[in-house]
PDB file of C-alpha atoms in Angstrom:
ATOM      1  CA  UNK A 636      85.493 109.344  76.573  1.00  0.00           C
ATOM      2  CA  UNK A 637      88.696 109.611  74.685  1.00  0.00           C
ATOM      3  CA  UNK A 638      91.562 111.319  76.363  1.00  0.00           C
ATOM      4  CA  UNK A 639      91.771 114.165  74.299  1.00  0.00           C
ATOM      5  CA  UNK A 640      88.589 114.870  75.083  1.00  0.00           C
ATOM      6  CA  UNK A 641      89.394 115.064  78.876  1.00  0.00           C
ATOM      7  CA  UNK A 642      92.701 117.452  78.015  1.00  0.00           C
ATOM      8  CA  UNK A 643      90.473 119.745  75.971  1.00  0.00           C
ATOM      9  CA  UNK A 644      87.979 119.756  78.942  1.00  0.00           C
ATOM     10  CA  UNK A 645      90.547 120.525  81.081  1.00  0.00           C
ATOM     11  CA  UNK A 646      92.058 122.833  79.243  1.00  0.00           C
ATOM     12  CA  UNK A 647      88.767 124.808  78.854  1.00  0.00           C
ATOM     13  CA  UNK A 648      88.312 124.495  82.836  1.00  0.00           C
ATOM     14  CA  UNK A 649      91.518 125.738  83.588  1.00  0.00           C
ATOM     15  CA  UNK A 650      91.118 129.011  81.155  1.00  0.00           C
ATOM     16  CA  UNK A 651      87.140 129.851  82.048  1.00  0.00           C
ATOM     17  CA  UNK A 652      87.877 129.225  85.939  1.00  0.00           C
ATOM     18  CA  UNK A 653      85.109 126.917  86.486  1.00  0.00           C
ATOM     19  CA  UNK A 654      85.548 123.396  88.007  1.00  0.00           C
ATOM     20  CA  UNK A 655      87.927 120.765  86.706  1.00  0.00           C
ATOM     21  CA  UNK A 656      85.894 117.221  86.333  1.00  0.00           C
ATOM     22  CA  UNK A 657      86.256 114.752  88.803  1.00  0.00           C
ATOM     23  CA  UNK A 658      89.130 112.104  87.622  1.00  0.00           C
ATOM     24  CA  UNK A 659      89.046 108.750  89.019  1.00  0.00           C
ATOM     25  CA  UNK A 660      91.468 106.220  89.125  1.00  0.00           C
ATOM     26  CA  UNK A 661      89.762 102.752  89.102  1.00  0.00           C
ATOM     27  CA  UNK A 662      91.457  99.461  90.320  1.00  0.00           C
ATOM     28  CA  UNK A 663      90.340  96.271  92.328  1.00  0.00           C
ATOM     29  CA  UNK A 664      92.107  95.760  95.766  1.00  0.00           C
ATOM     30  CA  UNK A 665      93.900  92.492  94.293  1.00  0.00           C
ATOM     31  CA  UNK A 666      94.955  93.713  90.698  1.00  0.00           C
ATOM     32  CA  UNK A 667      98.114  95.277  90.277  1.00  0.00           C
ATOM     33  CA  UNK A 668      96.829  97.863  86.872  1.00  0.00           C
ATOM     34  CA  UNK A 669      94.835 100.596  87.162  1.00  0.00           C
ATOM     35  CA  UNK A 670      92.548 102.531  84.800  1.00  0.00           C
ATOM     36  CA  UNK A 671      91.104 106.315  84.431  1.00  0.00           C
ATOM     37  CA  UNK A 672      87.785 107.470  84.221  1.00  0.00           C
ATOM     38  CA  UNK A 673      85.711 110.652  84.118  1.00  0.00           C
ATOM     39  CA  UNK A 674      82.813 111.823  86.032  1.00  0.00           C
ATOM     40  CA  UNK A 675      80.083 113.181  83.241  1.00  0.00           C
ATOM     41  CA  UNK A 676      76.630 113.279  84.314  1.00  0.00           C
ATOM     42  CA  UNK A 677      76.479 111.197  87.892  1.00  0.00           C
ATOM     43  CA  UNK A 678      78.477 108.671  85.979  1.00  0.00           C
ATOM     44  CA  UNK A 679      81.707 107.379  85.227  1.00  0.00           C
ATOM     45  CA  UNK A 680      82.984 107.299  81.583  1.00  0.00           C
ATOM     46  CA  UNK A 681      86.335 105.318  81.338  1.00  0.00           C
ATOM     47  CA  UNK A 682      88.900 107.084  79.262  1.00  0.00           C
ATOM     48  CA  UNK A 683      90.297 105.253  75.875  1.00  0.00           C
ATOM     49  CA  UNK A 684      92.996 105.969  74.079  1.00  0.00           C
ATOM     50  CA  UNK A 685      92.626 104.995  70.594  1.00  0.00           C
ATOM     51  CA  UNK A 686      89.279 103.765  71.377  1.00  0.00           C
ATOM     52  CA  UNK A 687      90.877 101.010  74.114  1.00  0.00           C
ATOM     53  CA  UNK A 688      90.916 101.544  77.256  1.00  0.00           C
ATOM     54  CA  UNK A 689      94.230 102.731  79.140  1.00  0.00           C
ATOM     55  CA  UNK A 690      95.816 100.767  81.392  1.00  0.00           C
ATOM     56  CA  UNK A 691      99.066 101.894  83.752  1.00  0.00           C
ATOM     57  CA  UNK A 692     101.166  99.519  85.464  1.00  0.00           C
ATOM     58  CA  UNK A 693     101.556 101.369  89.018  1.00  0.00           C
ATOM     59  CA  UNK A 694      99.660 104.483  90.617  1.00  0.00           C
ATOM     60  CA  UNK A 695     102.628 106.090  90.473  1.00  0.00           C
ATOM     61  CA  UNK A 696     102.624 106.324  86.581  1.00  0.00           C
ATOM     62  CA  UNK A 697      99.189 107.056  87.071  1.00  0.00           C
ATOM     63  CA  UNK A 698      99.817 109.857  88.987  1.00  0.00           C
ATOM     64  CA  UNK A 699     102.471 111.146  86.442  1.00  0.00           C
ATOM     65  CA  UNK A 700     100.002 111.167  83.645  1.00  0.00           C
ATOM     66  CA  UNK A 701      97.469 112.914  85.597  1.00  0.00           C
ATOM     67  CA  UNK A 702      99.962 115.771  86.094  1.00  0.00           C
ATOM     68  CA  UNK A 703     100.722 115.841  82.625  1.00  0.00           C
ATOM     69  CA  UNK A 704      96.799 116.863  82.372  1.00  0.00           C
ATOM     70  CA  UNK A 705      97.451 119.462  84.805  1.00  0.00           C
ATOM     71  CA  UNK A 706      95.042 118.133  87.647  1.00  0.00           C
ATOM     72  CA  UNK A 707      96.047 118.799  90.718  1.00  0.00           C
ATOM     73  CA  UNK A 708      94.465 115.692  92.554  1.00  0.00           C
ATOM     74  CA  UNK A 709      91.945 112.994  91.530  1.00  0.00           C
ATOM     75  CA  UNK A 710      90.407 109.827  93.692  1.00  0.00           C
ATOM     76  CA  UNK A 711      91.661 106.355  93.816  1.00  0.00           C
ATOM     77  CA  UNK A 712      88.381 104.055  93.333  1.00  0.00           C
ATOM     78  CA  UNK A 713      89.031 100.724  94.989  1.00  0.00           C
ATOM     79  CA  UNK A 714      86.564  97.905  94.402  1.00  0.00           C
ATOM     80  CA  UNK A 715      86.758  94.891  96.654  1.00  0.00           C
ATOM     81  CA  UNK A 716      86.647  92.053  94.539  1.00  0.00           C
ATOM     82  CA  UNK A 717      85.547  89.654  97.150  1.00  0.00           C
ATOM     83  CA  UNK A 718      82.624  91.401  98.436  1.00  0.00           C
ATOM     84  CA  UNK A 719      80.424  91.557  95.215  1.00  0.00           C
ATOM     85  CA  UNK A 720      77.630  90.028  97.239  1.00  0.00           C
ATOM     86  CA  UNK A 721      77.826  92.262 100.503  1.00  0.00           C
ATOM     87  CA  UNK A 722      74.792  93.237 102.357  1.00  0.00           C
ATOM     88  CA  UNK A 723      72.177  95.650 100.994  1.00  0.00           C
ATOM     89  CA  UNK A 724      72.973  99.449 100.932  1.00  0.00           C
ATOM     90  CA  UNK A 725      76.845  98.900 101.855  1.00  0.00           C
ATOM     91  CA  UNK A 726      79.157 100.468  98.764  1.00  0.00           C
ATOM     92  CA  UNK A 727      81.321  97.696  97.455  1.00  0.00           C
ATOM     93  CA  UNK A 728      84.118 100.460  96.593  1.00  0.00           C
ATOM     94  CA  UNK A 729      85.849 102.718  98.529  1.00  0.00           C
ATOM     95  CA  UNK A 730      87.209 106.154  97.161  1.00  0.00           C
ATOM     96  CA  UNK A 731      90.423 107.884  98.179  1.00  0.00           C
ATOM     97  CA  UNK A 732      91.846 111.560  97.027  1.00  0.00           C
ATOM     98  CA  UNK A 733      94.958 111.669  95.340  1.00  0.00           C
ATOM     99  CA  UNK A 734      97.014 114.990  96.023  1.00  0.00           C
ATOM    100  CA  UNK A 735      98.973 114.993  92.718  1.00  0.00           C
ATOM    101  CA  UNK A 736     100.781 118.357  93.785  1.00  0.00           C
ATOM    102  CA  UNK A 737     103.104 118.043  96.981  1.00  0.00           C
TER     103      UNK A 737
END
């Protein structure tokens, strides 16, 4: 899903009072870059911007972009690199809410 997308659905969310989608921010525990992506139909759709997909440095600039969509918190989706592997029925990711708004 391209970003624009996302700020037009969340403009429309905001202005029909219905809920906002459910933003993710996607990393692995050992990488120091994190991504965004959208959750549309039981599924996550990473978001591009000019059709690649977005990278930030820190969740901190993540965070800051986020805002600038007006959402008001999001998750943190951490995948454990080193348990690809793990037992049956055990989620190899962990998710965390963000609270974007102190």
């Amino acid at each position: 899903m391209n970003k624009q997308q996302l700020d037009h659905w969340l403009q429309a969310s905001q202005k029909e009072e219905c809920e906002a989608p459910k933003v993710f921010v996607v990393s692995c525990a050992d990488l120091s870059h994190y991504s965004l992506a959208v959750e549309y139909k039981h599924k996550l759709e990473p978001i591009l911007v000019k059709d690649q997909l977005a990278y930030y440095s820190s969740l901190e600039s993540v965070k800051e972009e986020l805002k600038k969509l007006g959402l008001s918190s999001a998750y943190l989706r951490l995948h454990n690199a080193y348990d690809e592997f793990g037992h049956e029925g055990n989620m190899i990711f962990q998710d965390i809410e963000l609270h974007l708004v102190s």
